Amino acid sequence: MPAVGPDPATTAAHDGRWTRPRTYVIRTLGCQMNVHDSERMAGLLEAAGMVPALPGGAGTDVAADAASADVVVINTCAVRENAATRLYGNLGRLAAVKRENPGLQIAVGGCMAQQDRDGIVARAPWVDVVFGTHNIDALPVLLERARHNASAQVEIHESLQVFPSTLPTKRESVYAGWVSISVGCNNTCTFCIVPHLRGKERDRRPGDVLAEVQAVVDAGAIEVTLLGQNVNSYGVSFGERDAFAKLLRACGPIEGLERVRFTSPHPAAFTDDVIAAMAETPNVMPSLHMPLQSGSDRVLRAMRRSYRSAKFLGILDRVRAAIPDAAITTDLIVGFPGETEEDFQATLDVVEASRFSAAFTFQYSPRPGTPAADLPPLDPAVVSERYGRLIELQERVSAEENHALVGSEVEVLVAEHDGRKDVRSGRVSGRARDNRLVHLGLGDLAEADRPRPGDVVTTVVTHAAPHHLVADGAPLRVRRTRSGDAWQLRRDGGDACGTPSDGSAAAAVGPVSLGLPTLRVGPR
């Protein structure tokens, strides 16, 4: 058995002794999958003995954050063209910090790392570690190897080495958690780089998923979001095509789990058994993200999206028939190569008919390595003008849909960081059951009676805007929850998962760590 020396996550003093734990900052760019992957990275670093440089969370200035840290990890996205600009912009700012502090280690992971590989170190030679989407588990070892060898370490694997959900996790929120049900994607959309960077779909067994959901709930959460690149194809890899609907239903009896969400489904594989499971399982929320991308059948064919607009609208009709209060959001791409004015008008028509509560809209961005990247682009001025028209339409629809809720009761899970103006306005913010953002007035509630993040407030909507609701009257009810208790415990001295830093008995709401043994740091 190899000898175990000083823990690599401690900082060496000049006389060779090992002193304080090393500190880290993780900066996340991209989607919910990246946010969850960053939780895994944080769990790995803390399992190796590191501690957060900024316990309150990273700020908006990467250089300022890095000034407080021994290790900076940038978890990258490659879905849009500006991903590289954001990455190398951040790395450029970190170069100056590293000149001042040569001991700072910089690691780049995620989709852009999987794509650019050695090119990252070639463009930014001050980077110490590059690792991909398939070997998150290698991060602590690569950091130590880079430090020991005094040279950059680039390690990219072509297939998944360790399923991420078996890794330690440092969860960002105590009241809501992500749980991966699958990784990778089997679709072949011509605009999308994700299957190339994350590989073919691999599904977790239902028992493993439900065990992690239970662990997240036991740690204090009352909301769980099931994650996958295409959640409703879940089960195909183990031969059970109705597995996703069964998984939703199996979440229903979990005691303490009040809200279940999922993202993202694909219209081609969205079946009526999933709609029934949503409607008949009380803790599955009435919200659905259903990516349209385009309303033109011709463009959908060119995108290799295996559904057409009529099928898409039929899905929405069946969802609303079963779940009348469902809020449906979508993704839309404007300016895909070859899109004509007629095609774009078809998108406007479908958006008008769909009555989305919100839409994530993008101007087409070619990604190297995708089939669509070789197609002749549209005039940027045309794309910009169409994009403006789409935004104008969706803003109107969102405002109308939200205004229809004025005067209705909403149940809001209070969040920690879900509104920028709360301090000035005296409000708190959170998400309604249908996932709409709600800004809440608290009336004359005494400080001791104010809801904490993780608590649930029932109130009445008084105003509406395209992107949020406002409830300025006094709350009808404030329900204090286990999640609020866990948040308060963390605020008063526990870790990010609600575990007291002194290891006291209140660790009933401790961190989730599934399947990976760790070494104790320091004396017993």
Coordinates of N, CA, C and O in Angstrom, one line a residue, residues 259-411:
R259 N -41.7 19.4 -3.9 CA -41.7 19.9 -5.3 C -40.7 19.1 -6.1 O -39.6 19.0 -5.7
V260 N -41.2 18.5 -7.2 CA -40.4 17.8 -8.2 C -40.5 18.5 -9.5 O -41.6 18.8 -10.0
R261 N -39.3 18.8 -10.1 CA -39.2 19.4 -11.4 C -38.3 18.6 -12.3 O -37.6 17.7 -11.8
F262 N -38.3 18.8 -13.6 CA -37.3 18.1 -14.4 C -37.0 19.0 -15.6 O -37.8 19.9 -16.1
T263 N -35.8 18.8 -16.2 CA -35.4 19.5 -17.4 C -34.2 18.7 -18.0 O -33.4 18.1 -17.3
S264 N -34.2 18.6 -19.3 CA -35.2 19.1 -20.3 C -35.7 17.9 -21.1 O -35.0 17.0 -21.3
P265 N -37.0 18.0 -21.4 CA -37.5 16.9 -22.3 C -37.3 17.3 -23.8 O -36.9 18.4 -24.1
H266 N -37.6 16.4 -24.6 CA -37.5 16.6 -26.1 C -38.9 16.3 -26.7 O -39.5 15.3 -26.3
P267 N -39.5 17.2 -27.5 CA -40.8 17.0 -28.0 C -41.0 15.6 -28.7 O -42.1 15.1 -28.6
A268 N -40.0 15.2 -29.4 CA -40.1 13.9 -30.1 C -40.4 12.7 -29.3 O -41.1 11.8 -29.7
A269 N -39.9 12.8 -28.0 CA -40.1 11.6 -27.1 C -41.0 11.8 -26.0 O -41.1 11.0 -25.1
F270 N -41.8 12.9 -26.0 CA -42.6 13.3 -24.9 C -44.0 12.6 -25.1 O -44.7 12.8 -26.0
T271 N -44.3 11.7 -24.1 CA -45.4 10.8 -24.3 C -46.5 11.1 -23.3 O -46.3 11.7 -22.3
D272 N -47.7 10.6 -23.6 CA -48.9 10.8 -22.7 C -48.7 10.2 -21.3 O -49.3 10.7 -20.4
D273 N -47.9 9.2 -21.2 CA -47.8 8.6 -19.8 C -47.0 9.6 -18.9 O -47.2 9.6 -17.7
V274 N -46.1 10.4 -19.5 CA -45.4 11.4 -18.7 C -46.4 12.5 -18.3 O -46.4 13.0 -17.1
I275 N -47.3 12.9 -19.2 CA -48.3 13.9 -18.9 C -49.2 13.4 -17.8 O -49.5 14.1 -16.8
A276 N -49.6 12.2 -17.9 CA -50.5 11.6 -16.8 C -49.7 11.5 -15.5 O -50.3 11.9 -14.4
A277 N -48.4 11.2 -15.5 CA -47.7 11.1 -14.2 C -47.6 12.5 -13.6 O -47.6 12.7 -12.4
M278 N -47.4 13.6 -14.5 CA -47.3 14.9 -14.0 C -48.6 15.3 -13.3 O -48.6 15.9 -12.2
A279 N -49.7 15.0 -14.0 CA -51.0 15.4 -13.5 C -51.4 14.7 -12.2 O -52.2 15.2 -11.4
E280 N -51.0 13.4 -12.1 CA -51.5 12.6 -11.0 C -50.6 12.4 -9.8 O -50.9 11.8 -8.9
T281 N -49.4 13.0 -9.9 CA -48.4 13.0 -8.8 C -48.4 14.4 -8.2 O -47.9 15.3 -8.8
P282 N -48.9 14.5 -7.0 CA -49.2 15.9 -6.4 C -47.9 16.7 -6.2 O -48.0 17.9 -6.4
N283 N -46.8 16.1 -6.0 CA -45.6 16.9 -5.8 C -44.8 17.2 -7.1 O -43.7 17.8 -7.0
V284 N -45.3 16.7 -8.2 CA -44.7 17.1 -9.5 C -45.3 18.4 -9.9 O -46.5 18.6 -10.0
M285 N -44.5 19.4 -10.1 CA -45.0 20.8 -10.3 C -45.6 21.1 -11.7 O -45.2 20.4 -12.6
P286 N -46.5 22.0 -11.7 CA -47.2 22.3 -13.0 C -46.3 23.2 -13.9 O -46.8 24.3 -14.2
S287 N -45.1 22.8 -14.1 CA -44.3 23.6 -15.0 C -43.6 22.7 -16.0 O -43.2 21.6 -15.6
L288 N -43.3 23.2 -17.2 CA -42.8 22.3 -18.2 C -41.9 23.2 -19.1 O -42.4 24.2 -19.7
H289 N -40.6 22.7 -19.3 CA -39.8 23.4 -20.3 C -39.8 22.5 -21.5 O -39.3 21.4 -21.5
M290 N -40.3 23.0 -22.7 CA -40.4 22.2 -23.9 C -39.8 22.9 -25.0 O -40.3 23.9 -25.6
P291 N -38.5 22.6 -25.4 CA -37.8 23.3 -26.4 C -38.4 23.2 -27.8 O -38.5 22.1 -28.4
L292 N -38.8 24.3 -28.4 CA -39.4 24.3 -29.7 C -38.3 24.5 -30.8 O -38.3 23.9 -31.8
Q293 N -37.4 25.5 -30.6 CA -36.3 25.8 -31.5 C -36.8 26.6 -32.7 O -36.3 27.7 -33.0
S294 N -37.7 26.1 -33.4 CA -38.3 26.8 -34.6 C -39.7 26.3 -34.8 O -40.1 25.2 -34.5
G295 N -40.6 27.2 -35.4 CA -41.9 26.9 -35.7 C -42.1 26.5 -37.1 O -43.2 26.1 -37.5
S296 N -41.0 26.5 -37.9 CA -41.1 26.1 -39.3 C -40.7 24.7 -39.5 O -39.7 24.2 -39.1
D297 N -41.6 23.9 -40.1 CA -41.3 22.5 -40.3 C -40.1 22.3 -41.2 O -39.3 21.3 -41.0
R298 N -39.9 23.2 -42.2 CA -38.7 23.1 -43.0 C -37.4 23.2 -42.2 O -36.5 22.5 -42.4
V299 N -37.4 24.2 -41.4 CA -36.2 24.5 -40.5 C -36.0 23.3 -39.5 O -34.9 22.9 -39.3
L300 N -37.1 22.9 -38.9 CA -37.0 21.7 -38.0 C -36.4 20.5 -38.7 O -35.6 19.8 -38.1
R301 N -36.8 20.3 -39.9 CA -36.2 19.2 -40.7 C -34.7 19.4 -40.9 O -33.8 18.5 -40.7
A302 N -34.3 20.7 -41.2 CA -32.9 21.0 -41.4 C -32.1 20.9 -40.1 O -30.9 20.6 -40.1
M303 N -32.8 21.2 -39.0 CA -32.1 21.1 -37.7 C -32.0 19.6 -37.2 O -31.4 19.3 -36.2
R304 N -32.7 18.7 -37.9 CA -32.8 17.3 -37.6 C -33.5 17.1 -36.2 O -33.2 16.3 -35.4
R305 N -34.6 18.0 -36.1 CA -35.5 17.8 -34.9 C -36.6 16.9 -35.4 O -37.4 17.3 -36.3
S306 N -36.8 15.8 -34.8 CA -37.7 14.8 -35.3 C -39.2 15.0 -34.8 O -39.8 14.1 -34.3
Y307 N -39.7 16.2 -34.9 CA -41.1 16.5 -34.7 C -41.4 17.7 -35.6 O -40.5 18.3 -36.2
R308 N -42.7 18.0 -35.7 CA -43.1 19.1 -36.5 C -44.0 20.0 -35.7 O -44.4 19.6 -34.6
S309 N -44.3 21.2 -36.1 CA -45.0 22.2 -35.3 C -46.4 21.6 -34.9 O -46.8 21.9 -33.7
A310 N -47.1 20.9 -35.7 CA -48.4 20.4 -35.3 C -48.3 19.4 -34.1 O -49.1 19.4 -33.2
K311 N -47.3 18.6 -34.1 CA -47.0 17.6 -33.0 C -46.7 18.4 -31.8 O -47.2 18.1 -30.7
F312 N -45.9 19.5 -31.9 CA -45.5 20.3 -30.7 C -46.7 20.9 -30.1 O -47.0 20.8 -28.9
L313 N -47.6 21.5 -30.9 CA -48.8 22.2 -30.4 C -49.7 21.2 -29.8 O -50.4 21.5 -28.8
G314 N -49.8 20.0 -30.4 CA -50.6 18.9 -29.8 C -50.2 18.5 -28.4 O -51.0 18.3 -27.5
I315 N -48.9 18.5 -28.2 CA -48.3 18.2 -26.8 C -48.8 19.2 -25.9 O -49.3 18.9 -24.8
L316 N -48.7 20.5 -26.2 CA -49.1 21.6 -25.3 C -50.6 21.5 -25.0 O -51.0 21.7 -23.9
D317 N -51.4 21.2 -26.0 CA -52.8 21.0 -25.8 C -53.1 19.9 -24.8 O -54.0 20.1 -23.9
R318 N -52.5 18.8 -24.9 CA -52.7 17.7 -24.0 C -52.2 18.0 -22.6 O -52.8 17.6 -21.6
V319 N -51.1 18.7 -22.5 CA -50.6 19.1 -21.2 C -51.6 20.0 -20.5 O -51.9 19.8 -19.3
R320 N -52.1 21.0 -21.2 CA -53.0 21.9 -20.6 C -54.4 21.3 -20.3 O -55.0 21.8 -19.4
A321 N -54.7 20.3 -21.1 CA -56.0 19.6 -20.8 C -55.9 18.9 -19.5 O -56.8 18.8 -18.7
A322 N -54.7 18.3 -19.2 CA -54.5 17.5 -18.0 C -54.1 18.4 -16.8 O -54.4 18.1 -15.7
I323 N -53.4 19.5 -17.1 CA -52.8 20.4 -16.0 C -53.1 21.8 -16.4 O -52.3 22.5 -17.0
P324 N -54.3 22.3 -16.2 CA -54.8 23.6 -16.7 C -53.9 24.7 -16.2 O -53.8 25.8 -17.0
D325 N -53.3 24.6 -15.1 CA -52.5 25.8 -14.6 C -51.0 25.6 -14.9 O -50.1 26.3 -14.4
A326 N -50.6 24.7 -15.9 CA -49.2 24.5 -16.2 C -48.7 25.8 -16.9 O -49.3 26.4 -17.7
A327 N -47.5 26.2 -16.5 CA -46.7 27.2 -17.1 C -45.7 26.5 -18.0 O -44.9 25.7 -17.5
I328 N -45.6 26.9 -19.3 CA -44.8 26.2 -20.3 C -43.8 27.2 -20.8 O -44.1 28.3 -21.3
T329 N -42.5 26.8 -20.7 CA -41.4 27.7 -21.3 C -40.8 26.9 -22.4 O -41.0 25.8 -22.7
T330 N -39.9 27.6 -23.2 CA -39.3 27.0 -24.4 C -37.9 27.6 -24.7 O -37.5 28.6 -24.1
D331 N -37.3 27.0 -25.7 CA -36.0 27.6 -26.3 C -36.4 27.9 -27.7 O -37.0 27.1 -28.4
L332 N -35.8 29.0 -28.3 CA -36.0 29.4 -29.6 C -34.7 29.9 -30.3 O -34.0 30.6 -29.6
I333 N -34.5 29.4 -31.5 CA -33.3 29.9 -32.3 C -33.8 30.7 -33.5 O -34.6 30.3 -34.2
V334 N -33.2 31.9 -33.6 CA -33.5 32.8 -34.8 C -32.3 32.8 -35.7 O -31.2 32.9 -35.2
G335 N -32.6 32.7 -37.0 CA -31.5 32.9 -38.0 C -30.7 31.6 -38.3 O -29.6 31.7 -38.7
F336 N -31.4 30.4 -38.1 CA -30.7 29.2 -38.5 C -30.4 29.3 -40.0 O -31.3 29.8 -40.8
P337 N -29.3 28.8 -40.5 CA -29.0 28.9 -41.9 C -30.1 28.4 -42.8 O -30.7 27.3 -42.6
G338 N -30.4 29.3 -43.8 CA -31.5 28.9 -44.7 C -32.9 29.4 -44.3 O -33.8 29.3 -45.1
E339 N -33.0 29.9 -43.1 CA -34.3 30.4 -42.6 C -34.8 31.6 -43.5 O -34.1 32.6 -43.6
T340 N -36.0 31.5 -44.0 CA -36.6 32.5 -44.8 C -37.5 33.4 -43.9 O -37.9 33.0 -42.8
E341 N -38.0 34.5 -44.5 CA -39.0 35.2 -43.8 C -40.3 34.4 -43.5 O -40.9 34.5 -42.5
E342 N -40.6 33.5 -44.5 CA -41.8 32.7 -44.3 C -41.6 31.7 -43.1 O -42.5 31.5 -42.3
D343 N -40.3 31.1 -43.1 CA -40.0 30.3 -41.9 C -40.1 31.0 -40.6 O -40.7 30.5 -39.6
F344 N -39.6 32.2 -40.6 CA -39.6 33.0 -39.3 C -41.1 33.3 -38.9 O -41.4 33.3 -37.8
Q345 N -41.9 33.6 -39.9 CA -43.3 33.9 -39.6 C -44.0 32.7 -39.0 O -44.8 32.8 -38.1
A346 N -43.6 31.5 -39.5 CA -44.1 30.3 -38.9 C -43.8 30.2 -37.4 O -44.6 29.7 -36.6
T347 N -42.5 30.6 -37.1 CA -42.1 30.6 -35.7 C -43.0 31.5 -34.9 O -43.5 31.2 -33.8
L348 N -43.2 32.8 -35.4 CA -44.0 33.7 -34.7 C -45.4 33.2 -34.5 O -46.0 33.3 -33.4
D349 N -46.0 32.5 -35.5 CA -47.3 31.9 -35.4 C -47.4 30.9 -34.3 O -48.4 30.8 -33.5
V350 N -46.4 30.0 -34.2 CA -46.4 29.0 -33.2 C -46.2 29.6 -31.8 O -46.8 29.1 -30.8
V351 N -45.3 30.6 -31.7 CA -45.2 31.2 -30.4 C -46.4 31.9 -30.0 O -46.8 31.8 -28.8
E352 N -47.1 32.5 -30.9 CA -48.4 33.2 -30.5 C -49.4 32.1 -30.0 O -50.1 32.3 -29.0
A353 N -49.5 31.0 -30.7 CA -50.4 29.9 -30.4 C -50.0 29.2 -29.1 O -50.9 28.7 -28.4
S354 N -48.7 29.1 -28.8 CA -48.3 28.3 -27.7 C -48.5 29.0 -26.3 O -48.6 28.3 -25.3
R355 N -48.5 30.3 -26.3 CA -48.7 31.1 -25.1 C -47.7 30.7 -24.0 O -48.0 30.4 -22.8
F356 N -46.4 30.7 -24.4 CA -45.4 30.4 -23.4 C -45.3 31.4 -22.3 O -45.5 32.6 -22.5
S357 N -45.1 31.0 -21.1 CA -44.9 31.9 -20.0 C -43.6 32.7 -20.1 O -43.4 33.8 -19.6
A358 N -42.6 32.0 -20.7 CA -41.3 32.6 -20.9 C -40.6 31.8 -22.0 O -40.9 30.7 -22.3
A359 N -39.6 32.5 -22.7 CA -38.8 31.8 -23.7 C -37.4 32.2 -23.6 O -37.1 33.4 -23.4
F360 N -36.5 31.2 -23.8 CA -35.1 31.5 -23.8 C -34.7 31.6 -25.3 O -34.8 30.6 -26.0
T361 N -34.4 32.8 -25.8 CA -34.3 33.1 -27.2 C -32.8 33.3 -27.6 O -32.1 34.0 -26.8
F362 N -32.4 32.8 -28.7 CA -31.0 32.9 -29.1 C -30.9 33.2 -30.6 O -31.7 32.7 -31.4
Q363 N -29.9 34.0 -31.0 CA -29.6 34.2 -32.4 C -28.6 33.0 -32.7 O -27.7 32.7 -31.9
Y364 N -28.9 32.3 -33.8 CA -28.1 31.2 -34.2 C -26.6 31.4 -34.1 O -26.1 32.5 -34.6
S365 N -25.9 30.5 -33.5 CA -24.4 30.6 -33.3 C -23.8 29.3 -33.8 O -24.0 28.3 -33.2
P366 N -23.0 29.4 -34.9 CA -22.4 28.1 -35.4 C -21.4 27.6 -34.5 O -20.5 28.3 -33.9
R367 N -21.5 26.3 -34.2 CA -20.5 25.6 -33.4 C -19.6 24.7 -34.2 O -20.1 23.8 -34.9
P368 N -18.3 24.9 -34.2 CA -17.4 24.0 -35.0 C -17.6 22.6 -34.7 O -17.8 22.2 -33.5
G369 N -17.6 21.7 -35.7 CA -17.9 20.3 -35.5 C -19.3 19.9 -35.7 O -19.6 18.7 -35.6
T370 N -20.2 20.8 -35.8 CA -21.6 20.5 -36.0 C -21.9 20.6 -37.5 O -21.3 21.4 -38.2
P371 N -22.9 19.8 -38.0 CA -23.2 19.8 -39.5 C -23.7 21.2 -39.9 O -23.3 21.7 -41.0
A372 N -24.4 22.0 -39.1 CA -24.9 23.3 -39.5 C -23.8 24.3 -39.6 O -24.0 25.3 -40.3
A373 N -22.7 24.1 -39.0 CA -21.6 25.1 -39.0 C -21.0 25.3 -40.4 O -20.5 26.3 -40.7
D374 N -21.2 24.3 -41.3 CA -20.7 24.5 -42.7 C -21.7 25.1 -43.6 O -21.4 25.3 -44.8
L375 N -22.9 25.4 -43.1 CA -23.9 26.0 -44.0 C -23.7 27.6 -44.1 O -23.2 28.2 -43.1
P376 N -24.1 28.2 -45.2 CA -23.9 29.6 -45.3 C -24.8 30.4 -44.4 O -26.0 30.1 -44.2
P377 N -24.2 31.4 -43.6 CA -25.0 32.1 -42.6 C -25.9 33.1 -43.2 O -25.7 33.6 -44.4
L378 N -26.9 33.5 -42.5 CA -27.8 34.6 -42.9 C -27.1 36.0 -42.6 O -26.1 36.1 -41.8
D379 N -27.6 37.0 -43.2 CA -27.1 38.4 -42.9 C -27.4 38.7 -41.5 O -28.5 38.6 -41.0
P380 N -26.4 39.1 -40.7 CA -26.6 39.4 -39.3 C -27.6 40.5 -39.0 O -28.3 40.4 -38.0
A381 N -27.7 41.4 -40.0 CA -28.7 42.5 -39.8 C -30.1 41.9 -39.9 O -31.1 42.3 -39.1
V382 N -30.3 40.9 -40.8 CA -31.6 40.2 -40.9 C -32.0 39.5 -39.6 O -33.1 39.5 -39.1
V383 N -31.0 38.7 -39.1 CA -31.2 37.9 -37.9 C -31.5 38.8 -36.7 O -32.4 38.6 -36.0
S384 N -30.8 39.9 -36.6 CA -31.0 40.9 -35.5 C -32.4 41.5 -35.6 O -33.1 41.6 -34.5
E385 N -32.9 41.8 -36.8 CA -34.2 42.4 -36.9 C -35.3 41.4 -36.5 O -36.3 41.7 -35.8
R386 N -35.1 40.1 -37.0 CA -36.1 39.1 -36.7 C -36.1 38.8 -35.2 O -37.1 38.6 -34.6
Y387 N -34.9 38.8 -34.6 CA -34.8 38.5 -33.2 C -35.5 39.6 -32.4 O -36.3 39.3 -31.4
G388 N -35.4 40.8 -32.8 CA -36.2 41.9 -32.1 C -37.7 41.7 -32.2 O -38.4 41.9 -31.2
R389 N -38.2 41.2 -33.3 CA -39.6 41.0 -33.5 C -40.1 39.8 -32.6 O -41.2 39.9 -32.0
L390 N -39.2 38.8 -32.5 CA -39.6 37.6 -31.6 C -39.6 38.1 -30.2 O -40.6 37.7 -29.5
I391 N -38.6 38.8 -29.7 CA -38.6 39.3 -28.4 C -39.9 40.1 -28.1 O -40.5 40.0 -27.0
E392 N -40.2 41.0 -29.0 CA -41.4 41.9 -28.8 C -42.7 41.0 -28.6 O -43.5 41.3 -27.7
L393 N -42.8 40.0 -29.4 CA -44.0 39.1 -29.3 C -44.0 38.4 -28.0 O -45.0 38.4 -27.3
Q394 N -42.9 37.8 -27.7 CA -42.9 36.9 -26.5 C -43.0 37.8 -25.2 O -43.7 37.4 -24.2
E395 N -42.5 39.0 -25.2 CA -42.7 39.9 -24.1 C -44.2 40.2 -23.9 O -44.7 40.3 -22.8
R396 N -44.9 40.4 -25.0 CA -46.3 40.7 -24.9 C -47.1 39.5 -24.4 O -47.9 39.6 -23.5
V397 N -46.8 38.3 -24.9 CA -47.4 37.1 -24.5 C -47.2 36.9 -23.0 O -48.1 36.5 -22.2
S398 N -45.9 37.0 -22.6 CA -45.6 36.8 -21.2 C -46.3 37.7 -20.3 O -46.8 37.3 -19.2
A399 N -46.4 39.0 -20.7 CA -47.1 40.0 -19.9 C -48.5 39.7 -19.8 O -49.1 39.8 -18.7
E400 N -49.2 39.2 -20.9 CA -50.6 38.9 -20.8 C -50.8 37.7 -19.9 O -51.8 37.7 -19.1
E401 N -50.0 36.6 -20.1 CA -50.1 35.4 -19.3 C -50.0 35.8 -17.8 O -50.7 35.3 -16.9
N402 N -49.0 36.6 -17.4 CA -48.7 36.9 -16.0 C -49.8 37.8 -15.5 O -50.3 37.7 -14.3
H403 N -50.3 38.8 -16.3 CA -51.4 39.7 -15.9 C -52.6 38.9 -15.5 O -53.4 39.3 -14.6
A404 N -52.9 37.8 -16.2 CA -54.1 37.0 -15.9 C -54.0 36.4 -14.5 O -55.1 35.9 -14.0
L405 N -52.9 36.4 -13.9 CA -52.7 35.8 -12.5 C -52.9 36.9 -11.4 O -52.9 36.5 -10.2
V406 N -53.1 38.1 -11.8 CA -53.3 39.2 -10.7 C -54.6 38.8 -10.0 O -55.6 38.6 -10.6
G407 N -54.5 38.9 -8.7 CA -55.6 38.5 -7.8 C -55.7 37.1 -7.4 O -56.5 36.7 -6.5
S408 N -54.8 36.2 -7.9 CA -54.8 34.8 -7.6 C -53.8 34.5 -6.4 O -52.9 35.3 -6.2
E409 N -54.1 33.5 -5.7 CA -53.1 33.0 -4.7 C -52.0 32.3 -5.3 O -52.2 31.5 -6.2
V410 N -50.8 32.5 -4.8 CA -49.6 31.7 -5.2 C -48.9 31.2 -3.9 O -48.9 31.9 -2.9
E411 N -48.3 30.0 -4.1 CA -47.5 29.5 -3.0 C -46.0 29.6 -3.4 O -45.7 29.0 -4.4

